[in-house]
Short mmCIF file of C-alpha atoms and ligand atoms in Angstrom, two decimals:
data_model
loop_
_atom_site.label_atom_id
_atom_site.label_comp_id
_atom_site.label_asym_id
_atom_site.label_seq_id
_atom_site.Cartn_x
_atom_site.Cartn_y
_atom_site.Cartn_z
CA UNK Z 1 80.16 -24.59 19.02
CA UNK Z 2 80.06 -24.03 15.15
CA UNK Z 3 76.88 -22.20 14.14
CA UNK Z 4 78.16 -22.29 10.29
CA UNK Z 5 79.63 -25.87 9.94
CA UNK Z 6 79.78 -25.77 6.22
CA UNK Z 7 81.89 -22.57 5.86
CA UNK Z 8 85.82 -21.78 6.89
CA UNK Z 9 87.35 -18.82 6.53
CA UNK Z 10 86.94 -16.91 3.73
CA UNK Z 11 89.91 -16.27 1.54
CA UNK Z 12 91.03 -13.99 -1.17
CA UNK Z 13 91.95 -16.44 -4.48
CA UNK Z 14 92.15 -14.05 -7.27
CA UNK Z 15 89.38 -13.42 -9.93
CA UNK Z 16 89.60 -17.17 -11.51
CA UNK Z 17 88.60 -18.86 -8.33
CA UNK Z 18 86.05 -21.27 -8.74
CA UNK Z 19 85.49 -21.49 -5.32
CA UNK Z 20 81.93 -20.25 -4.18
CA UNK Z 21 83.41 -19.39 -1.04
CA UNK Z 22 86.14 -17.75 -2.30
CA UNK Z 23 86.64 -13.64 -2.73
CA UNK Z 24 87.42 -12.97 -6.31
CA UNK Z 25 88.41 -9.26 -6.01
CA UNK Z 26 87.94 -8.53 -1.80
CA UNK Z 27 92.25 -8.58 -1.01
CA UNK Z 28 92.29 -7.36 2.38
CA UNK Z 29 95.48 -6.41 2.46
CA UNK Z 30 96.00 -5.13 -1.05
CA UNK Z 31 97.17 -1.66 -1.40
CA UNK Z 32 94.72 1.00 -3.34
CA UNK Z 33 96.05 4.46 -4.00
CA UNK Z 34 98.43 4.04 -0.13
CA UNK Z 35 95.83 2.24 1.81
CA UNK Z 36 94.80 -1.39 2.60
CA UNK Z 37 91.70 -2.50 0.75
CA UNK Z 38 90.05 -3.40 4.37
CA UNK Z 39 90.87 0.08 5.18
CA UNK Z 40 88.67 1.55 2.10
CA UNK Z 41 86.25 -0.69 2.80
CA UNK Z 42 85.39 -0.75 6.44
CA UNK Z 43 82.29 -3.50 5.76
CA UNK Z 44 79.81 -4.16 8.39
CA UNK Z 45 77.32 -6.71 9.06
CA UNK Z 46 74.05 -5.59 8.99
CA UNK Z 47 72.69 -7.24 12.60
CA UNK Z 48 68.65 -7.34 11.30
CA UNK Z 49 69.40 -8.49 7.53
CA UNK Z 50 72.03 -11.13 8.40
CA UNK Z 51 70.52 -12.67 12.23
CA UNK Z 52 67.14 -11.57 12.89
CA UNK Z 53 64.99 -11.01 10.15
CA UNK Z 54 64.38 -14.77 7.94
CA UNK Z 55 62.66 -13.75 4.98
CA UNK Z 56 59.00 -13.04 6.12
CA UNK Z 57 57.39 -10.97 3.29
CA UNK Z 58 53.81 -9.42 3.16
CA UNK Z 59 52.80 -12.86 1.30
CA UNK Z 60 54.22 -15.07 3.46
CA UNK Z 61 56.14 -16.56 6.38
CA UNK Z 62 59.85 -16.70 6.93
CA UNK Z 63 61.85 -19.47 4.70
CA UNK Z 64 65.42 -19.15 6.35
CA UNK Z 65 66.78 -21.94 8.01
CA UNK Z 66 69.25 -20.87 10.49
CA UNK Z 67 71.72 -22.51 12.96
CA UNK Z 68 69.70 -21.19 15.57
CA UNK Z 69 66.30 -22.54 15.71
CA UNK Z 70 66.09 -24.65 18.57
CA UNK Z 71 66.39 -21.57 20.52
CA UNK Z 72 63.85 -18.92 21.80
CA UNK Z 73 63.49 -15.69 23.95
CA UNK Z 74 66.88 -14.25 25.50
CA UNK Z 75 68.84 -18.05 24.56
CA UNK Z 76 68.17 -17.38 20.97
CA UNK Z 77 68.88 -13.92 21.41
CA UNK Z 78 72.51 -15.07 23.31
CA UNK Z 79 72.73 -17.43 19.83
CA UNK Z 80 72.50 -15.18 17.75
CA UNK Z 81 75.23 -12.90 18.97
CA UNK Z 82 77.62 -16.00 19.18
CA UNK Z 83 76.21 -16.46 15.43
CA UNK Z 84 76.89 -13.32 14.40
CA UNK Z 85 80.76 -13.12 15.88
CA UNK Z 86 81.54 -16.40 14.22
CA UNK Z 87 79.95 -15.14 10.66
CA UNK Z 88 82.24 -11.85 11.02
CA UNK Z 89 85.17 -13.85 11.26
CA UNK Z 90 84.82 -16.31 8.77
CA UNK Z 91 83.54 -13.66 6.42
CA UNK Z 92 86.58 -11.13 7.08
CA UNK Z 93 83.90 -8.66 8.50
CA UNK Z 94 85.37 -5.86 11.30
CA UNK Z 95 82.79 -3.74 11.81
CA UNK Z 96 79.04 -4.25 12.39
CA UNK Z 97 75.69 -2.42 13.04
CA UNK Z 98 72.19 -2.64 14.69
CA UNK Z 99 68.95 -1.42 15.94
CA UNK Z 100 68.02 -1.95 19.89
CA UNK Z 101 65.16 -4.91 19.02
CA UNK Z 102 67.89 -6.78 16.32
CA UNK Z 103 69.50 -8.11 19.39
CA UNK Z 104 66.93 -8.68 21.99
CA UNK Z 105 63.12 -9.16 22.75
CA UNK Z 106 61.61 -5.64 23.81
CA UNK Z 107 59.72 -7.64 26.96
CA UNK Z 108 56.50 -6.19 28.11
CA UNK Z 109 57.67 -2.71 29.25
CA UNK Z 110 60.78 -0.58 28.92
CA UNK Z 111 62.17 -1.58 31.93
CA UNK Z 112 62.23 -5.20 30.95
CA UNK Z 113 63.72 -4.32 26.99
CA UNK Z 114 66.45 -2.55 28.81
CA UNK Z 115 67.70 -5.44 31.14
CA UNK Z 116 67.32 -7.29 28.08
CA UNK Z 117 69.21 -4.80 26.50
CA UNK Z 118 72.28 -5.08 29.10
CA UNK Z 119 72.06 -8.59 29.16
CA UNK Z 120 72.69 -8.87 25.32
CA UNK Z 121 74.98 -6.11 25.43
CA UNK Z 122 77.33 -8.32 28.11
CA UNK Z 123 77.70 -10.70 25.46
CA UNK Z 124 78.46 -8.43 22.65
CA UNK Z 125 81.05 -6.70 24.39
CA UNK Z 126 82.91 -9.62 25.60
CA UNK Z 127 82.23 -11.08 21.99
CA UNK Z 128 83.93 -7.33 21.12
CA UNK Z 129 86.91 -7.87 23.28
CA UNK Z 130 88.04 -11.31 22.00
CA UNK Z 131 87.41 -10.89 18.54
CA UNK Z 132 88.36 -7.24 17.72
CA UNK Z 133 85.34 -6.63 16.13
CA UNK Z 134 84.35 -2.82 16.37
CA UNK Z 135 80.52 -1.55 16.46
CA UNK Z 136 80.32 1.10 13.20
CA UNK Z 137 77.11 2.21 14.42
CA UNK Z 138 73.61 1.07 16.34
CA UNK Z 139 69.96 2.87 15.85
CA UNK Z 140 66.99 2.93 18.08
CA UNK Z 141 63.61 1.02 16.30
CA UNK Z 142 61.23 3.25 16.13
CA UNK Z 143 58.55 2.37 13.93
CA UNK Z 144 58.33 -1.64 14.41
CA UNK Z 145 56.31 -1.08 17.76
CA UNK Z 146 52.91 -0.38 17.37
CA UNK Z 147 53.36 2.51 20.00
CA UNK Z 148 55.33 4.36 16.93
CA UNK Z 149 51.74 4.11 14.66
CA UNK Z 150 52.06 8.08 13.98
CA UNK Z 151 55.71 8.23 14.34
CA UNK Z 152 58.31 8.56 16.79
CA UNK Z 153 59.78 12.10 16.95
CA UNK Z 154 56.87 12.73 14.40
CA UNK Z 155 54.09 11.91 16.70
CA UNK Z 156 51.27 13.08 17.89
CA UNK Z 157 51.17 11.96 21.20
CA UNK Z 158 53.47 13.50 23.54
CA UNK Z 159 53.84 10.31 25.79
CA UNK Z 160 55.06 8.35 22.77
CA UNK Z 161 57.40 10.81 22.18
CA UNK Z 162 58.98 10.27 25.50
CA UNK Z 163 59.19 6.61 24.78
CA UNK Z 164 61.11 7.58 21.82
CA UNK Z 165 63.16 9.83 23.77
CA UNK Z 166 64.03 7.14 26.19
CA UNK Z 167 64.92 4.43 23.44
CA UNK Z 168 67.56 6.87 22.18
CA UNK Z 169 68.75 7.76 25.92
CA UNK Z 170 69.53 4.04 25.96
CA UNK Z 171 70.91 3.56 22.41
CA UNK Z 172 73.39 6.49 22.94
CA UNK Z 173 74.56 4.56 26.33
CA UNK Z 174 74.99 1.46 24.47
CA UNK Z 175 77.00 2.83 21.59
CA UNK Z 176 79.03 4.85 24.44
CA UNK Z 177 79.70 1.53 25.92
CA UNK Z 178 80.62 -0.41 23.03
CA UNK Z 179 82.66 2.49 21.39
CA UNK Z 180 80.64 2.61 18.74
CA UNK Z 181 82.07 5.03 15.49
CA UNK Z 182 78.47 6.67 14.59
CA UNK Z 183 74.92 6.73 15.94
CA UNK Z 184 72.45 6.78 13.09
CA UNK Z 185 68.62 7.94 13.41
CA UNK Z 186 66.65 6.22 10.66
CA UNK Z 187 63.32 8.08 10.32
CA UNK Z 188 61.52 5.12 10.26
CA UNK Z 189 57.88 6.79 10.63
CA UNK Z 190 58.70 10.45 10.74
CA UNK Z 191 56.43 11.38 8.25
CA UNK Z 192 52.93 11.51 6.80
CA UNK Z 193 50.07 9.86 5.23
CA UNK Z 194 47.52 12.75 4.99
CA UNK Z 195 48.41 16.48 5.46
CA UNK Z 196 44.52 16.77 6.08
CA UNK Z 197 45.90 15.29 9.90
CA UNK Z 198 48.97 16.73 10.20
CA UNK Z 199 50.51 19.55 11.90
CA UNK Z 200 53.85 19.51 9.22
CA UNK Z 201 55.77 22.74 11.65
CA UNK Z 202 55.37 20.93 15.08
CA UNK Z 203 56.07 17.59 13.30
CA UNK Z 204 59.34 19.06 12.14
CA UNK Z 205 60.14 21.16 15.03
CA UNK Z 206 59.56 18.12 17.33
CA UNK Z 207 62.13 15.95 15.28
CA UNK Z 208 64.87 18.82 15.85
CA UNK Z 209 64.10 19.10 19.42
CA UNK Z 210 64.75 15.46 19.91
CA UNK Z 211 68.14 15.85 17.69
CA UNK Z 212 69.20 18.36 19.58
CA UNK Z 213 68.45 16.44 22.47
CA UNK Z 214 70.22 14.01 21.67
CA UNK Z 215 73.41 16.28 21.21
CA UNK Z 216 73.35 17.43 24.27
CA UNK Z 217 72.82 13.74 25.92
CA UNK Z 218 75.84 12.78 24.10
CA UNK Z 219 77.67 15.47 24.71
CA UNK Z 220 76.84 14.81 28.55
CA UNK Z 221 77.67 11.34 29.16
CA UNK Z 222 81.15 11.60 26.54
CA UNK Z 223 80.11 9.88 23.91
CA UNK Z 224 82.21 11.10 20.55
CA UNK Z 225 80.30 9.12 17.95
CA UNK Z 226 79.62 10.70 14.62
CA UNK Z 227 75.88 11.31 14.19
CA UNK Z 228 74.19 10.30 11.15
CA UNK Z 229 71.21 10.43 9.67
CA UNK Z 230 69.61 8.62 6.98
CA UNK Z 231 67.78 10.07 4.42
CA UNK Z 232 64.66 8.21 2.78
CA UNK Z 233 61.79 9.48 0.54
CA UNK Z 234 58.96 7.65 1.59
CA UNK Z 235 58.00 4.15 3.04
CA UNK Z 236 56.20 3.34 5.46
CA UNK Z 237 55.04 6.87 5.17
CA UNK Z 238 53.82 8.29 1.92
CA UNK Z 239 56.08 11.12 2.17
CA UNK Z 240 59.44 10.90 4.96
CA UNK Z 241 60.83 14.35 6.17
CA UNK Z 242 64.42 13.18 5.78
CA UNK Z 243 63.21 13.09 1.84
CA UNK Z 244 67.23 12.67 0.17
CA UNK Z 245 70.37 14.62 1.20
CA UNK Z 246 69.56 17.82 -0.37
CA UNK Z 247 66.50 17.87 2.08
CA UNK Z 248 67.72 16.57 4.92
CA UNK Z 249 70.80 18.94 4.85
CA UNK Z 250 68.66 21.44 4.33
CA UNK Z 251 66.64 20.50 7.69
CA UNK Z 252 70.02 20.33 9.78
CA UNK Z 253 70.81 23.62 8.55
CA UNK Z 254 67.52 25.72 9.41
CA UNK Z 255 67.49 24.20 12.79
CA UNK Z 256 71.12 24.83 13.61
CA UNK Z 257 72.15 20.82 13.52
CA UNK Z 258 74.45 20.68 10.82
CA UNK Z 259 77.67 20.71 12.54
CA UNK Z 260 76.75 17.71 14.70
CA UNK Z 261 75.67 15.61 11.54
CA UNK Z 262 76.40 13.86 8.25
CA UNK Z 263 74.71 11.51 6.20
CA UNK Z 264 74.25 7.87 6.35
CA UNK Z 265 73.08 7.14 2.53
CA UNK Z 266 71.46 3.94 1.20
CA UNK Z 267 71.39 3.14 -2.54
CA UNK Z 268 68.22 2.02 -2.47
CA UNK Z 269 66.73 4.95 -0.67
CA UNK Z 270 68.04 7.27 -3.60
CA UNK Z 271 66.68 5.46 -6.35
CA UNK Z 272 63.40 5.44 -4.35
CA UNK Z 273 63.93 9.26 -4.57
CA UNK Z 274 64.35 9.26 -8.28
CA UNK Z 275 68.19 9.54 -7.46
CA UNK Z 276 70.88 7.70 -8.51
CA UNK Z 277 73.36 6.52 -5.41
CA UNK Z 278 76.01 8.53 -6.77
CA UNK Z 279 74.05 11.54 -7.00
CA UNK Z 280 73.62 11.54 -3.02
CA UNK Z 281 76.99 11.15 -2.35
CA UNK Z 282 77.71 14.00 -4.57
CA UNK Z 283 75.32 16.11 -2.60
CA UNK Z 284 76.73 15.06 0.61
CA UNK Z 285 80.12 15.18 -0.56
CA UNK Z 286 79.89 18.53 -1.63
CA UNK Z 287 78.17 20.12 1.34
CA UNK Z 288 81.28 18.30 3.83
CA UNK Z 289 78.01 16.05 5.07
CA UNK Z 290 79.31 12.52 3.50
CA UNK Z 291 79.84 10.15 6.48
CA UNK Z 292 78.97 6.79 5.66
CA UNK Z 293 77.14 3.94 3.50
CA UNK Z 294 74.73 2.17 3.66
CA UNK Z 295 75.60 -0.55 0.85
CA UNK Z 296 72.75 -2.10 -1.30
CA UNK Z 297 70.94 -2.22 -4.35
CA UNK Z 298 67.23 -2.05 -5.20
CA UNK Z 299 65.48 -3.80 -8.33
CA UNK Z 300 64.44 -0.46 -10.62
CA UNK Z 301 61.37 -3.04 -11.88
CA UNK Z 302 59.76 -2.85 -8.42
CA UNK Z 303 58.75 0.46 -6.72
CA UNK Z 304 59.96 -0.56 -3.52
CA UNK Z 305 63.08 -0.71 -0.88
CA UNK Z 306 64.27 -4.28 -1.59
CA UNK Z 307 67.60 -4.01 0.28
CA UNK Z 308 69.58 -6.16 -2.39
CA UNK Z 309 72.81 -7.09 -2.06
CA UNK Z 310 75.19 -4.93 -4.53
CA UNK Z 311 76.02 -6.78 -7.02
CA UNK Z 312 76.20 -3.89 -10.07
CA UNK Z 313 79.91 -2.89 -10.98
CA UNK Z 314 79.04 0.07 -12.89
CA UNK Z 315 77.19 1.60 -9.86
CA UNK Z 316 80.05 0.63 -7.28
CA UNK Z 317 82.41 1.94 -9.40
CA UNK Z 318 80.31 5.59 -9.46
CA UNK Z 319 80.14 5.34 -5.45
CA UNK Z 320 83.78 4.32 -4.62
CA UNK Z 321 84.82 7.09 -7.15
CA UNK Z 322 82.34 9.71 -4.96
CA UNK Z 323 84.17 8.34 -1.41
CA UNK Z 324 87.71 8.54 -2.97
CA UNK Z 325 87.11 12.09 -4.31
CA UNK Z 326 85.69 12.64 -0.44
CA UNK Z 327 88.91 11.24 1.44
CA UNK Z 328 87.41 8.52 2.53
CA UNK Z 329 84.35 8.05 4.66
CA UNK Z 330 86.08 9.17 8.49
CA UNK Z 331 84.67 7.83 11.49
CA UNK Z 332 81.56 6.54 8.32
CA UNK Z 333 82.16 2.32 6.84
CA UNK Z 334 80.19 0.47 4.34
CA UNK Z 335 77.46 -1.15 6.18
CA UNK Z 336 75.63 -3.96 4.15
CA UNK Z 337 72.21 -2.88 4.68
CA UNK Z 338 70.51 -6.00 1.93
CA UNK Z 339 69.40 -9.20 2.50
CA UNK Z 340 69.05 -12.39 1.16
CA UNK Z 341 66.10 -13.52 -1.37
CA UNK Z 342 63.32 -14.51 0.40
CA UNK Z 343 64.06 -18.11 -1.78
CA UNK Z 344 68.30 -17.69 -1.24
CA UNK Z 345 66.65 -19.65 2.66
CA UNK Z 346 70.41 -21.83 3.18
CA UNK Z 347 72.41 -20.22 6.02
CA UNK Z 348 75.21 -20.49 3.17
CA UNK Z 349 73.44 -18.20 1.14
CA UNK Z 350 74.51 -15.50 3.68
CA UNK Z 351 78.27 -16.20 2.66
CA UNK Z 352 77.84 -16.12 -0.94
CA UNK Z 353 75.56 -13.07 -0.49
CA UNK Z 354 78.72 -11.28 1.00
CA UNK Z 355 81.27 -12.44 -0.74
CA UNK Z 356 78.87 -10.88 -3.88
CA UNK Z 357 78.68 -7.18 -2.38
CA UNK Z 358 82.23 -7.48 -1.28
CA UNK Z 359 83.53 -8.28 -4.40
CA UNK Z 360 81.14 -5.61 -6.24
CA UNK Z 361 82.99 -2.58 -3.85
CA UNK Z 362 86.56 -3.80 -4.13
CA UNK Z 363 86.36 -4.17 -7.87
CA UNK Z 364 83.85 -0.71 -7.82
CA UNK Z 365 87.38 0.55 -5.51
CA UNK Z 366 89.85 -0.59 -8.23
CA UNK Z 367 87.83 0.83 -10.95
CA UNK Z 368 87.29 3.96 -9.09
CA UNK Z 369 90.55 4.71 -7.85
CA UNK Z 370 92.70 3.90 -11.81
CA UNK Z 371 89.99 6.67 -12.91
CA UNK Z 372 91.37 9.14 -10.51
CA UNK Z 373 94.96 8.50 -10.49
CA UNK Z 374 94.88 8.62 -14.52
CA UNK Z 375 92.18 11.75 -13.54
CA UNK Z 376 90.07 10.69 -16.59
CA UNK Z 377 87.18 12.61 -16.05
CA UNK Z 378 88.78 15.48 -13.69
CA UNK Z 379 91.13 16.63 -16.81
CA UNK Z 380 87.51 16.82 -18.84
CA UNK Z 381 85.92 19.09 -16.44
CA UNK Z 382 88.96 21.14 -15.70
CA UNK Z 383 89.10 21.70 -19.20
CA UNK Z 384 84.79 22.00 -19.50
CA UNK Z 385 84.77 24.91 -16.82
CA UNK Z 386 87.97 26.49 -17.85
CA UNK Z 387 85.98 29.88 -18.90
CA UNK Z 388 85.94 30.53 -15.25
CA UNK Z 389 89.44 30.58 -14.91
CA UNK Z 390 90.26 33.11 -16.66
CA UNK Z 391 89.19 36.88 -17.62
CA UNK Z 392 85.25 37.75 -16.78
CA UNK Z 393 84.31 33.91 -16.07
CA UNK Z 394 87.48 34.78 -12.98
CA UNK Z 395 85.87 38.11 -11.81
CA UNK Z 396 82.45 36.11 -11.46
CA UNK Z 397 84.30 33.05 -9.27
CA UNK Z 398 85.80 35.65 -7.48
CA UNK Z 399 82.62 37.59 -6.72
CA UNK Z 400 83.97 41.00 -8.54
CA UNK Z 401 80.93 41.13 -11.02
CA UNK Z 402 77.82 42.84 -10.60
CA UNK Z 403 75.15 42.29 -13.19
CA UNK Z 404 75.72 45.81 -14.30
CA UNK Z 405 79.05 44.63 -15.06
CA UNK Z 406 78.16 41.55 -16.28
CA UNK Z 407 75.43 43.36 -18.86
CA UNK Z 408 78.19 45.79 -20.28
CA UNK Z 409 80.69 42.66 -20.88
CA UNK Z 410 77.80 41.41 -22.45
CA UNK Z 411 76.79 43.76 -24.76
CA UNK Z 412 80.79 44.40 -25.90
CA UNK Z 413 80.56 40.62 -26.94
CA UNK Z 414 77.70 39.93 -28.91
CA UNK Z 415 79.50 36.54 -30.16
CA UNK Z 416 80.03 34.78 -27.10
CA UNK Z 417 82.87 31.83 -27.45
CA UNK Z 418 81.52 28.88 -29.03
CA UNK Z 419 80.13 26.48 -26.69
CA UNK Z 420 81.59 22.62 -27.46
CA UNK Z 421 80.23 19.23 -26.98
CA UNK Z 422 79.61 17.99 -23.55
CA UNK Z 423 81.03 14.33 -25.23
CA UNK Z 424 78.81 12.13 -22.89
CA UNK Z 425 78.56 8.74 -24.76
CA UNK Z 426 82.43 9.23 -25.37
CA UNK Z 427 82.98 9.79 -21.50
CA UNK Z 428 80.47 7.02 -20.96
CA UNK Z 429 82.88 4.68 -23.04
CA UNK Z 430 85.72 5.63 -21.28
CA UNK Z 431 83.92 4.83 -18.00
CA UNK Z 432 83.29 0.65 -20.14
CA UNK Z 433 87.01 1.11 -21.11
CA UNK Z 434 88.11 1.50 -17.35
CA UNK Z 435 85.68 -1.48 -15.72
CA UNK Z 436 86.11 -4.47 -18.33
CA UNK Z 437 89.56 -3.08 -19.44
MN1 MN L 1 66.45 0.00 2.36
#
């Protein structure tokens, strides 16, 4: 049966479409500096955002109306998988993720979640096989259950640790058996409220015992996902350990992790951390830690993580250019991690929603990839830094200069070469020049 009556395929009809079911600037197949637009943009569906969650906010009760309501327990569970294949395929979607409790009821025990777990799992993987659909990545839940109160790795209690312990044991099976590309921890609650309760050193220490757990689990069983983790800055806790990449690279690297990680970065989580998107994936890029995207946009009026759709050119345009200059994203894809307004309730708002973000990257892509083949910006730093090409600014990038040395140059050049404009607003109007050009 059809689960979205209204919708067909979705096609590619060129930026004058009128057609609200129509991609604008998503073409597939298009070529982008030697590779297939679909092959740049490895989009996933985000399994909570787009099946399970329906709009339930702190004020009120879920709006969505969805194809799937006469269902309950495992049957709605089953419908939403069928759902969810269908929605990929009409939307042109190859890849998507989830968290163990998107696709099933956790039951009364652990036992009982993972039977439920196997018995959704069938599904998806014979879903898998037919369609061609790949899993990018899937996540344990760790903080919806109230078990996870004080955290999950994080915790306090030893015995909830275990449970966590055991949720990832199973998620790393899963992904194993579905082939999944990544495995992402999400530190949902690994964090704090009060330090006037909380051990920081064993909190931290426990978190890298579990990764490194988890490593070696993986390792055991032969499962060659990429491990990522997801930095955010705070909520739910007041302050999250896995603060941005700068901190959370610096975690993997004190506790011997970071060859079996990169980064999973959300756009929303950096401008919760006073960062812009680009900014992370310059840290990550940088630091060989960039692996893959979580793809959203939060409303800089509110204070919170609204999981928007993307929808800002300017902004996609700054993150394609960071995963073009990286090479791509690997094993990583663009996962839409945003969901529909609470009052966007129509089951075809989840198409237009889409087609919206999709657009937003492929034009972001276009954008991104004319500023790099013309090298706008690379010839203006080249040209910015050129001091340290050449004579003492050489000796320094070559580590020949002491600061003895560096003194006497120094002092034999009183006038140091004139500095020159940094030319922002102009660069800034190249960057206009290059999106509505
Ligand atoms: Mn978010």
């Amino acid at each position: 049966m059809a689960y979205y009556e209204n919708v067909g395929k979705v096609a590619y009809e060129g930026s004058q479409s009128q057609n609200p079911f129509a991609f604008k600037f998503y073409n597939a197949d298009e070529v982008v500096m030697g590779k297939k637009m679909s092959e740049h943009l490895k989009f996933a569906m985000a399994y909570w955002h787009t099946l399970t969650a329906e709009g339930s906010d702190p004020f009120g009760a879920t709006t969505a109306v969805r194809p799937w309501h006469s269902y309950s327990g495992i049957d709605l569970a089953k419908a939403r998988v069928e759902a969810g294949f269908e929605f990929m395929d009409k939307m042109g979607l190859e890849y998507f993720c989830f968290h163990d409790i998107d696709i099933t009821p956790e039951g009364s025990s652990l036992k009982e979640f993972f039977a439920n777990i196997d018995t959704i799992v069938d599904l998806i993987e014979s879903n898998m096989k037919s369609s061609g659909k790949k899993l990018l990545w899937n996540t344990a839940n760790m903080f919806t259950n109230p078990r996870f109160v004080h955290g999950a790795a994080s915790t306090c209690n030893a015995d909830v640790y275990a449970h966590a312990a055991a949720q990832i044991k199973k998620g790393l099976e899963v992904g194993k058996r579905l082939g999944g590309e990544n495995y992402v921890f999400w530190g949902g609650r690994e964090g704090y409220m009060s330090l006037l309760n909380t051990d920081m050193k064993l909190e931290q220490d426990n978190i890298a015992r579990m990764f490194h757990m988890a490593v070696d689990y993986a390792k055991e069983i032969g499962f060659d996902a990429q491990f990522l983790i997801e930095p955010k800055p705070k909520e739910p806790t007041k302050h999250q350990y896995d603060f941005d990449a700068a901190t959370t690279i610096s975690f993997l690297q004190k506790y011997d992790l970071a060859k079996h990680f990169k980064l999973n970065l959300e756009a929303n989580h950096a401008t919760l951390a006073g960062h812009t998107f680009e900014h992370e994936l310059r840290v990550a890029r940088i630091n060989g830690m960039l692996g893959s995207l979580d793809a959203n946009q939060g409303d800089m009026l509110l204070g919170w993580d609204t999981d928007e759709f993307p929808v800002n050119v300017y902004d996609a345009t700054l993150t394609l250019y960071e995963v073009l200059q990286n090479d791509g994203l690997g094993k990583g894809g663009i996962n839409f991690d945003a969901k529909v307004r609470r009052d966007s309730f129509e089951a075809d708002d989840l198409f237009l929603a889409h087609i919206a973000g999709m657009d937003t990257y492929a034009k972001g892509l276009k954008v991104a990839a004319k500023l790099i083949e013309d090298r706008a910006f690379e010839k203006v730093i080249e040209e910015r830094y050129s001091s340290f090409s050449e004579g003492i600014g050489a000796d320094v990038v070559a580590g020949k200069t002491t600061l003895a040395s560096l003194a006497e140059y120094a002092m034999n050049n009183e006038t140091p070469r004139a500095n020159k404009s940094g030319r922002q607003e102009h660069l800034q109007s190249i960057l206009n020049q290059y999106i509505y050009g």
